[in-house]
mmCIF file of C-alpha atoms and ligand atoms in Angstrom:
data_model
loop_
_atom_site.group_PDB
_atom_site.id
_atom_site.type_symbol
_atom_site.label_atom_id
_atom_site.label_comp_id
_atom_site.label_asym_id
_atom_site.label_seq_id
_atom_site.Cartn_x
_atom_site.Cartn_y
_atom_site.Cartn_z
ATOM 1 C CA UNK A 1 8.826 -15.173 25.227
ATOM 2 C CA UNK A 2 6.986 -11.868 25.205
ATOM 3 C CA UNK A 3 4.347 -11.594 27.916
ATOM 4 C CA UNK A 4 0.992 -10.183 26.753
ATOM 5 C CA UNK A 5 -0.493 -7.668 29.175
ATOM 6 C CA UNK A 6 -4.204 -6.929 28.787
ATOM 7 C CA UNK A 7 -4.420 -4.473 31.691
ATOM 8 C CA UNK A 8 -1.900 -1.589 31.557
ATOM 9 C CA UNK A 9 -2.889 -0.692 35.142
ATOM 10 C CA UNK A 10 -0.950 -3.784 36.247
ATOM 11 C CA UNK A 11 2.369 -2.060 35.404
ATOM 12 C CA UNK A 12 3.851 0.487 37.794
ATOM 13 C CA UNK A 13 6.444 2.967 36.601
ATOM 14 C CA UNK A 14 8.048 4.481 39.694
ATOM 15 C CA UNK A 15 8.278 8.287 39.899
ATOM 16 C CA UNK A 16 12.055 8.166 40.114
ATOM 17 C CA UNK A 17 12.444 5.889 37.081
ATOM 18 C CA UNK A 18 14.418 6.747 34.007
ATOM 19 C CA UNK A 19 12.137 6.278 31.000
ATOM 20 C CA UNK A 20 12.792 6.330 27.258
ATOM 21 C CA UNK A 21 9.749 6.320 24.979
ATOM 22 C CA UNK A 22 9.960 5.591 21.250
ATOM 23 C CA UNK A 23 6.896 6.550 19.218
ATOM 24 C CA UNK A 24 5.808 5.902 15.651
ATOM 25 C CA UNK A 25 2.959 6.775 13.326
ATOM 26 C CA UNK A 26 0.409 4.724 15.323
ATOM 27 C CA UNK A 27 0.283 7.301 18.121
ATOM 28 C CA UNK A 28 -0.881 9.962 15.654
ATOM 29 C CA UNK A 29 -3.391 7.696 13.875
ATOM 30 C CA UNK A 30 -6.197 8.715 16.205
ATOM 31 C CA UNK A 31 -5.414 12.365 15.492
ATOM 32 C CA UNK A 32 -6.338 11.606 11.876
ATOM 33 C CA UNK A 33 -2.901 11.088 10.316
ATOM 34 C CA UNK A 34 -2.175 8.035 8.171
ATOM 35 C CA UNK A 35 0.361 5.447 9.248
ATOM 36 C CA UNK A 36 2.747 3.959 6.681
ATOM 37 C CA UNK A 37 2.311 0.205 6.696
ATOM 38 C CA UNK A 38 -1.292 -0.370 7.798
ATOM 39 C CA UNK A 39 -3.956 -1.053 5.204
ATOM 40 C CA UNK A 40 -4.860 2.283 3.605
ATOM 41 C CA UNK A 41 -1.500 3.596 4.865
ATOM 42 C CA UNK A 42 0.848 5.929 2.985
ATOM 43 C CA UNK A 43 2.879 3.092 1.451
ATOM 44 C CA UNK A 44 -0.239 1.664 -0.186
ATOM 45 C CA UNK A 45 -0.737 4.878 -2.123
ATOM 46 C CA UNK A 46 2.913 5.774 -2.827
ATOM 47 C CA UNK A 47 6.023 3.793 -3.725
ATOM 48 C CA UNK A 48 8.623 4.272 -0.969
ATOM 49 C CA UNK A 49 11.407 4.574 -3.561
ATOM 50 C CA UNK A 50 9.573 7.430 -5.299
ATOM 51 C CA UNK A 51 8.792 9.633 -2.313
ATOM 52 C CA UNK A 52 11.126 8.688 0.565
ATOM 53 C CA UNK A 53 14.595 8.292 -0.937
ATOM 54 C CA UNK A 54 17.178 10.825 -2.180
ATOM 55 C CA UNK A 55 17.046 9.085 -5.586
ATOM 56 C CA UNK A 56 13.277 9.641 -5.730
ATOM 57 C CA UNK A 57 13.770 13.353 -4.993
ATOM 58 C CA UNK A 58 16.452 13.685 -7.696
ATOM 59 C CA UNK A 59 14.235 11.876 -10.205
ATOM 60 C CA UNK A 60 10.944 13.701 -9.530
ATOM 61 C CA UNK A 61 11.145 16.508 -6.948
ATOM 62 C CA UNK A 62 7.632 17.743 -7.871
ATOM 63 C CA UNK A 63 6.147 14.385 -6.847
ATOM 64 C CA UNK A 64 8.073 14.355 -3.552
ATOM 65 C CA UNK A 65 7.037 17.925 -2.736
ATOM 66 C CA UNK A 66 3.383 17.093 -3.570
ATOM 67 C CA UNK A 67 3.601 14.147 -1.126
ATOM 68 C CA UNK A 68 5.012 16.269 1.715
ATOM 69 C CA UNK A 69 2.807 19.278 0.861
ATOM 70 C CA UNK A 70 -0.270 17.123 1.204
ATOM 71 C CA UNK A 71 0.999 15.832 4.554
ATOM 72 C CA UNK A 72 1.662 19.421 5.673
ATOM 73 C CA UNK A 73 -1.956 20.291 4.827
ATOM 74 C CA UNK A 74 -3.275 17.304 6.816
ATOM 75 C CA UNK A 75 -1.013 17.897 9.810
ATOM 76 C CA UNK A 76 -2.169 21.523 10.103
ATOM 77 C CA UNK A 77 -5.746 20.384 10.709
ATOM 78 C CA UNK A 78 -4.862 17.722 13.335
ATOM 79 C CA UNK A 79 -4.674 18.034 17.104
ATOM 80 C CA UNK A 80 -2.688 16.022 19.687
ATOM 81 C CA UNK A 81 -4.752 13.175 21.185
ATOM 82 C CA UNK A 82 -4.973 11.552 24.642
ATOM 83 C CA UNK A 83 -1.946 9.361 23.831
ATOM 84 C CA UNK A 84 0.278 12.409 23.188
ATOM 85 C CA UNK A 85 -1.148 14.095 26.303
ATOM 86 C CA UNK A 86 -0.518 11.060 28.519
ATOM 87 C CA UNK A 87 3.187 11.232 27.616
ATOM 88 C CA UNK A 88 3.247 14.904 28.643
ATOM 89 C CA UNK A 89 1.791 13.886 32.031
ATOM 90 C CA UNK A 90 4.382 11.119 32.393
ATOM 91 C CA UNK A 91 7.254 13.510 31.612
ATOM 92 C CA UNK A 92 5.992 16.099 34.127
ATOM 93 C CA UNK A 93 5.546 13.536 36.913
ATOM 94 C CA UNK A 94 8.951 11.960 36.411
ATOM 95 C CA UNK A 95 10.718 15.307 36.200
ATOM 96 C CA UNK A 96 8.939 16.631 39.295
ATOM 97 C CA UNK A 97 10.265 13.669 41.308
ATOM 98 C CA UNK A 98 13.701 12.228 40.685
ATOM 99 C CA UNK A 99 12.980 10.494 37.404
ATOM 100 C CA UNK A 100 14.051 11.274 33.863
ATOM 101 C CA UNK A 101 12.226 11.163 30.548
ATOM 102 C CA UNK A 102 13.268 11.170 26.906
ATOM 103 C CA UNK A 103 10.878 10.869 23.990
ATOM 104 C CA UNK A 104 12.414 9.709 20.724
ATOM 105 C CA UNK A 105 9.834 10.079 17.986
ATOM 106 C CA UNK A 106 10.000 8.824 14.443
ATOM 107 C CA UNK A 107 7.068 11.104 13.657
ATOM 108 C CA UNK A 108 7.664 14.290 11.743
ATOM 109 C CA UNK A 109 4.186 15.706 12.498
ATOM 110 C CA UNK A 110 5.178 17.810 15.546
ATOM 111 C CA UNK A 111 2.163 16.639 17.596
ATOM 112 C CA UNK A 112 4.241 15.656 20.660
ATOM 113 C CA UNK A 113 5.794 19.114 20.784
ATOM 114 C CA UNK A 114 2.384 20.763 20.285
ATOM 115 C CA UNK A 115 0.945 18.610 23.113
ATOM 116 C CA UNK A 116 3.662 19.961 25.447
ATOM 117 C CA UNK A 117 6.340 17.258 25.517
ATOM 118 C CA UNK A 118 9.685 18.962 26.168
ATOM 119 C CA UNK A 119 12.473 16.430 25.981
ATOM 120 C CA UNK A 120 11.815 15.259 22.425
ATOM 121 C CA UNK A 121 14.194 13.999 19.739
ATOM 122 C CA UNK A 122 12.475 14.047 16.309
ATOM 123 C CA UNK A 123 14.845 11.453 14.933
ATOM 124 C CA UNK A 124 13.390 11.344 11.390
ATOM 125 C CA UNK A 125 13.208 15.132 11.042
ATOM 126 C CA UNK A 126 10.392 17.677 10.891
ATOM 127 C CA UNK A 127 7.525 18.004 8.403
ATOM 128 C CA UNK A 128 7.357 21.800 8.769
ATOM 129 C CA UNK A 129 11.071 22.296 8.075
ATOM 130 C CA UNK A 130 12.969 22.842 4.843
ATOM 131 C CA UNK A 131 16.677 22.862 3.964
ATOM 132 C CA UNK A 132 18.910 23.005 0.905
ATOM 133 C CA UNK A 133 19.347 19.732 -1.021
ATOM 134 C CA UNK A 134 22.915 20.592 -2.077
ATOM 135 C CA UNK A 135 25.229 18.895 0.444
ATOM 136 C CA UNK A 136 28.024 21.359 -0.456
ATOM 137 C CA UNK A 137 25.848 24.332 0.589
ATOM 138 C CA UNK A 138 25.964 25.484 4.224
ATOM 139 C CA UNK A 139 22.143 25.792 4.183
ATOM 140 C CA UNK A 140 21.898 22.008 3.776
ATOM 141 C CA UNK A 141 22.890 21.792 7.448
ATOM 142 C CA UNK A 142 20.416 24.367 8.773
ATOM 143 C CA UNK A 143 16.716 23.674 8.551
ATOM 144 C CA UNK A 144 14.236 26.550 8.676
ATOM 145 C CA UNK A 145 10.582 26.516 9.699
ATOM 146 C CA UNK A 146 8.390 26.259 6.603
ATOM 147 C CA UNK A 147 4.729 25.221 6.528
ATOM 148 C CA UNK A 148 4.078 26.200 2.908
ATOM 149 C CA UNK A 149 2.734 23.800 0.321
ATOM 150 C CA UNK A 150 4.508 23.500 -3.027
ATOM 151 C CA UNK A 151 2.209 22.122 -5.681
ATOM 152 C CA UNK A 152 3.742 23.673 -8.792
ATOM 153 C CA UNK A 153 6.730 26.012 -8.388
ATOM 154 C CA UNK A 154 9.378 24.434 -6.188
ATOM 155 C CA UNK A 155 11.410 26.418 -3.623
ATOM 156 C CA UNK A 156 15.066 27.192 -4.351
ATOM 157 C CA UNK A 157 18.001 28.016 -2.100
ATOM 158 C CA UNK A 158 18.863 31.723 -1.949
ATOM 159 C CA UNK A 159 22.557 30.916 -1.525
ATOM 160 C CA UNK A 160 23.193 28.308 -4.229
ATOM 161 C CA UNK A 161 19.914 28.123 -6.205
ATOM 162 C CA UNK A 162 19.624 24.336 -5.817
ATOM 163 C CA UNK A 163 16.207 22.983 -4.871
ATOM 164 C CA UNK A 164 15.148 23.077 -1.242
ATOM 165 C CA UNK A 165 13.907 19.787 0.253
ATOM 166 C CA UNK A 166 11.844 18.689 3.254
ATOM 167 C CA UNK A 167 14.000 18.258 6.364
ATOM 168 C CA UNK A 168 13.208 14.569 6.827
ATOM 169 C CA UNK A 169 15.366 11.436 6.896
ATOM 170 C CA UNK A 170 14.804 9.266 3.842
ATOM 171 C CA UNK A 171 15.853 5.648 3.345
ATOM 172 C CA UNK A 172 19.574 5.331 2.790
ATOM 173 C CA UNK A 173 20.279 8.627 4.601
ATOM 174 C CA UNK A 174 22.126 8.959 7.898
ATOM 175 C CA UNK A 175 20.231 10.060 10.969
ATOM 176 C CA UNK A 176 21.572 13.166 12.721
ATOM 177 C CA UNK A 177 24.688 12.041 14.579
ATOM 178 C CA UNK A 178 24.142 14.185 17.705
ATOM 179 C CA UNK A 179 20.509 13.066 18.005
ATOM 180 C CA UNK A 180 21.477 9.432 17.567
ATOM 181 C CA UNK A 181 24.197 9.722 20.199
ATOM 182 C CA UNK A 182 21.843 11.338 22.723
ATOM 183 C CA UNK A 183 19.145 8.727 22.064
ATOM 184 C CA UNK A 184 21.487 5.733 22.379
ATOM 185 C CA UNK A 185 23.052 7.169 25.533
ATOM 186 C CA UNK A 186 19.617 7.401 27.195
ATOM 187 C CA UNK A 187 18.497 4.012 25.853
ATOM 188 C CA UNK A 188 21.530 2.321 27.412
ATOM 189 C CA UNK A 189 20.854 3.668 30.888
ATOM 190 C CA UNK A 190 17.055 3.680 31.153
ATOM 191 C CA UNK A 191 14.951 1.575 33.543
ATOM 192 C CA UNK A 192 11.980 1.462 31.167
ATOM 193 C CA UNK A 193 11.920 1.429 27.378
ATOM 194 C CA UNK A 194 8.413 1.921 25.959
ATOM 195 C CA UNK A 195 7.724 1.658 22.218
ATOM 196 C CA UNK A 196 4.341 2.965 21.104
ATOM 197 C CA UNK A 197 2.566 2.803 17.735
ATOM 198 C CA UNK A 198 5.472 1.592 15.661
ATOM 199 C CA UNK A 199 5.816 -1.468 13.428
ATOM 200 C CA UNK A 200 9.469 -2.005 14.414
ATOM 201 C CA UNK A 201 10.588 -2.315 10.807
ATOM 202 C CA UNK A 202 12.810 0.715 10.313
ATOM 203 C CA UNK A 203 16.405 0.744 11.540
ATOM 204 C CA UNK A 204 18.391 1.920 13.364
ATOM 205 C CA UNK A 205 15.589 2.807 15.824
ATOM 206 C CA UNK A 206 13.904 -0.615 15.600
ATOM 207 C CA UNK A 207 17.093 -1.933 17.231
ATOM 208 C CA UNK A 208 16.951 0.363 20.287
ATOM 209 C CA UNK A 209 14.859 -2.175 22.210
ATOM 210 C CA UNK A 210 17.713 -4.676 22.055
ATOM 211 C CA UNK A 211 20.200 -2.097 23.373
ATOM 212 C CA UNK A 212 17.835 -1.146 26.194
ATOM 213 C CA UNK A 213 17.157 -4.761 27.145
ATOM 214 C CA UNK A 214 20.822 -5.720 27.036
ATOM 215 C CA UNK A 215 21.507 -2.845 29.441
ATOM 216 C CA UNK A 216 18.871 -4.116 31.895
ATOM 217 C CA UNK A 217 15.754 -2.068 31.052
ATOM 218 C CA UNK A 218 12.213 -3.373 31.235
ATOM 219 C CA UNK A 219 10.979 -3.219 27.630
ATOM 220 C CA UNK A 220 7.310 -2.758 26.731
ATOM 221 C CA UNK A 221 5.563 -2.477 23.363
ATOM 222 C CA UNK A 222 2.142 -0.769 23.252
ATOM 223 C CA UNK A 223 0.722 -1.184 19.770
ATOM 224 C CA UNK A 224 -2.448 -2.078 17.940
ATOM 225 C CA UNK A 225 -0.884 -5.291 16.705
ATOM 226 C CA UNK A 226 2.342 -7.262 17.074
ATOM 227 C CA UNK A 227 5.361 -5.389 15.692
ATOM 228 C CA UNK A 228 8.096 -7.020 13.580
ATOM 229 C CA UNK A 229 10.509 -6.817 16.542
ATOM 230 C CA UNK A 230 7.949 -8.057 19.114
ATOM 231 C CA UNK A 231 10.220 -10.910 20.238
ATOM 232 C CA UNK A 232 12.743 -8.374 21.598
ATOM 233 C CA UNK A 233 10.268 -6.962 24.175
ATOM 234 C CA UNK A 234 9.560 -8.336 27.644
ATOM 235 C CA UNK A 235 5.895 -7.294 27.396
ATOM 236 C CA UNK A 236 3.300 -6.396 24.792
ATOM 237 C CA UNK A 237 0.168 -4.350 25.556
ATOM 238 C CA UNK A 238 -2.195 -4.689 22.584
ATOM 239 C CA UNK A 239 -4.542 -1.754 22.014
ATOM 240 C CA UNK A 240 -4.974 1.804 20.849
ATOM 241 C CA UNK A 241 -2.558 4.409 22.144
ATOM 242 C CA UNK A 242 -5.409 6.614 23.402
ATOM 243 C CA UNK A 243 -6.765 3.725 25.517
ATOM 244 C CA UNK A 244 -3.485 2.259 26.762
ATOM 245 C CA UNK A 245 -1.335 5.314 27.503
ATOM 246 C CA UNK A 246 -3.600 7.184 29.937
ATOM 247 C CA UNK A 247 -3.818 3.953 31.999
ATOM 248 C CA UNK A 248 -0.099 3.274 31.831
ATOM 249 C CA UNK A 249 0.624 6.790 33.055
ATOM 250 C CA UNK A 250 -2.012 6.560 35.780
ATOM 251 C CA UNK A 251 -0.040 3.718 37.351
ATOM 252 C CA UNK A 252 3.015 5.893 37.997
ATOM 253 C CA UNK A 253 3.586 5.478 41.716
HETATM 254 C C1 BJW B 1 -1.447 1.916 16.397
HETATM 255 C C2 BJW B 1 -2.579 2.657 16.228
HETATM 256 C C3 BJW B 1 -3.120 3.183 17.379
HETATM 257 C C4 BJW B 1 -2.009 2.040 14.289
HETATM 258 N N1 BJW B 1 -2.548 2.951 18.561
HETATM 259 N N2 BJW B 1 -0.895 1.672 17.577
HETATM 260 C C5 BJW B 1 19.491 -2.791 9.481
HETATM 261 C C6 BJW B 1 18.863 -3.862 8.894
HETATM 262 C C7 BJW B 1 18.174 -3.724 7.692
HETATM 263 C C8 BJW B 1 18.113 -2.492 7.050
HETATM 264 C C9 BJW B 1 18.743 -1.428 7.631
HETATM 265 C C10 BJW B 1 19.425 -1.581 8.828
HETATM 266 N N3 BJW B 1 19.924 -0.371 9.183
HETATM 267 C C11 BJW B 1 19.546 0.550 8.243
HETATM 268 C C12 BJW B 1 18.844 -0.084 7.278
HETATM 269 C C13 BJW B 1 18.234 0.557 6.059
HETATM 270 C C14 BJW B 1 16.946 1.316 6.355
HETATM 271 C C15 BJW B 1 15.904 0.354 6.944
HETATM 272 O O1 BJW B 1 15.586 0.395 8.109
HETATM 273 N N4 BJW B 1 15.335 -0.510 6.126
HETATM 274 C C16 BJW B 1 14.305 -1.454 6.605
HETATM 275 C C17 BJW B 1 12.926 -1.017 6.124
HETATM 276 C C18 BJW B 1 14.657 -2.832 6.131
HETATM 277 N N5 BJW B 1 17.174 2.450 7.244
HETATM 278 C C19 BJW B 1 17.626 3.610 6.801
HETATM 279 O O2 BJW B 1 17.899 3.777 5.613
HETATM 280 C C20 BJW B 1 17.819 4.715 7.808
HETATM 281 N N6 BJW B 1 19.118 5.270 7.631
HETATM 282 C C21 BJW B 1 20.222 4.640 8.057
HETATM 283 O O3 BJW B 1 20.173 3.652 8.766
HETATM 284 O O4 BJW B 1 21.406 5.204 7.615
HETATM 285 C C22 BJW B 1 22.588 4.392 7.629
HETATM 286 C C23 BJW B 1 22.408 3.238 6.635
HETATM 287 C C24 BJW B 1 21.849 3.466 5.382
HETATM 288 C C25 BJW B 1 21.691 2.398 4.479
HETATM 289 C C26 BJW B 1 22.062 1.102 4.835
HETATM 290 C C27 BJW B 1 22.616 0.873 6.104
HETATM 291 C C28 BJW B 1 22.802 1.959 7.010
HETATM 292 C C29 BJW B 1 16.826 5.854 7.552
HETATM 293 C C30 BJW B 1 15.407 5.462 7.801
HETATM 294 C C31 BJW B 1 14.482 6.628 7.422
HETATM 295 C C32 BJW B 1 13.006 6.274 7.533
HETATM 296 N N7 BJW B 1 12.233 7.309 6.912
HETATM 297 C C33 BJW B 1 10.779 7.258 6.949
HETATM 298 C C34 BJW B 1 10.202 8.388 6.004
HETATM 299 C C35 BJW B 1 10.693 9.802 6.375
HETATM 300 C C36 BJW B 1 9.820 10.492 7.360
HETATM 301 C C37 BJW B 1 8.396 10.694 6.849
HETATM 302 O O5 BJW B 1 8.164 10.911 5.645
HETATM 303 O O6 BJW B 1 7.459 10.667 7.695
HETATM 304 O O7 BJW B 1 10.306 7.398 8.300
HETATM 305 S S1 BJW B 1 10.107 5.670 6.443
HETATM 306 C C38 BJW B 1 8.758 5.682 7.568
HETATM 307 O O8 BJW B 1 8.896 4.544 8.458
HETATM 308 C C39 BJW B 1 8.930 6.953 8.428
HETATM 309 C C40 BJW B 1 8.642 6.415 9.808
HETATM 310 O O9 BJW B 1 9.191 7.265 10.797
HETATM 311 C C41 BJW B 1 9.232 5.036 9.766
HETATM 312 C C42 BJW B 1 8.678 4.072 10.806
HETATM 313 O O10 BJW B 1 7.310 3.813 10.608
HETATM 314 P P1 BJW B 1 6.348 3.645 11.868
HETATM 315 O O11 BJW B 1 6.262 4.917 12.596
HETATM 316 O O12 BJW B 1 6.742 2.445 12.630
HETATM 317 O O13 BJW B 1 4.915 3.453 11.149
HETATM 318 P P2 BJW B 1 4.231 2.109 10.605
HETATM 319 O O14 BJW B 1 3.108 2.518 9.722
HETATM 320 O O15 BJW B 1 5.225 1.183 10.044
HETATM 321 O O16 BJW B 1 3.640 1.416 11.921
HETATM 322 C C43 BJW B 1 2.586 1.995 12.672
HETATM 323 C C44 BJW B 1 2.168 1.012 13.750
HETATM 324 O O17 BJW B 1 1.197 1.626 14.565
HETATM 325 C C45 BJW B 1 1.533 -0.279 13.190
HETATM 326 O O18 BJW B 1 2.161 -1.420 13.757
HETATM 327 C C46 BJW B 1 0.078 -0.200 13.642
HETATM 328 O O19 BJW B 1 -0.460 -1.467 14.040
HETATM 329 C C47 BJW B 1 0.164 0.702 14.843
HETATM 330 N N8 BJW B 1 -1.032 1.486 15.084
HETATM 331 N N9 BJW B 1 -2.863 2.681 14.850
HETATM 332 C C48 BJW B 1 -1.420 2.157 18.587
HETATM 333 N N10 BJW B 1 -4.261 3.913 17.291
HETATM 334 ZN ZN1 ZN B 2 21.940 25.949 -0.978
#
């Protein structure tokens, strides 16, 4: 049974705790970015297969680049919110005592990094990064910063002349092995595992809560509504990230 907690102030995360936070699109919603699976979310306006799979990119790269170009435009105008900032405060407090902090984010928007979070793994890639789409080209393994929008002429690799692609992880693609290893390592030895603003539908990260719990962590979901993997958490704090997180961080003792 998952316990429902209405008052985040009732939880105390000790200063010397080891904390892993997993965030999803919900934490950036109040910065003005769309989530995927809520009503009016990105998957209501676009078919996942068309814009977030390697097959979709092969079939219609212009469409995929329009999708990510439009998200680049939106992300440029957005600012980190009080939820992002509360996680920066938590990281600083834990690190200044004897605690540890790792933020694994599924978000590609870069808002955690812009807010000042330091120990961040962007496990689904980066919106403002581009790499070669040809897996035989060495530039397919090195992403470069790129905030340009491509509405008509698509970018090509200088080395092999194949199309460049956004440096994001699409369905059916492997996550970065080193990032996955680092995340799982931390998940298996943390005291607290906090998932924030994520529907718990996308694997492998939706399974991290089970690994954390099996290893003895206290597992907490802070989300607007129940996630698909709610049953795996000890506790659920319903609410908006900007309301819940500043209170959760304030209880660090
Ligand atoms: C608020 C709020 C507020 C709103 N405050 N909260 C095991 C079982 C079944 C399938 C698989 C499995 N293992 C792997 C798979 C296949 C697949 C998968 O998971 N499929 C499932 C959907 C069934 N996974 C993969 O393919 C992954 N690769 C992989 O595992 O490789 C090996 C392999 C391949 C194939 C088969 C088997 C193994 C890759 C996954 C890549 C996901 N990519 C995307 C798009 C790219 C990035 C981008 O364009 O941004 O990543 S999909 C999309 O979903 C995006 C997100 O990062 C991800 C998660 O979404 P998120 O963040 O949870 O958003 P929402 O919208 O779903 O939820 C937001 C929540 O916030 C909601 O609940 C709101 O209520 C809440 N909220 N406002 C707090 N203010
Ligand atoms: Zn190339």
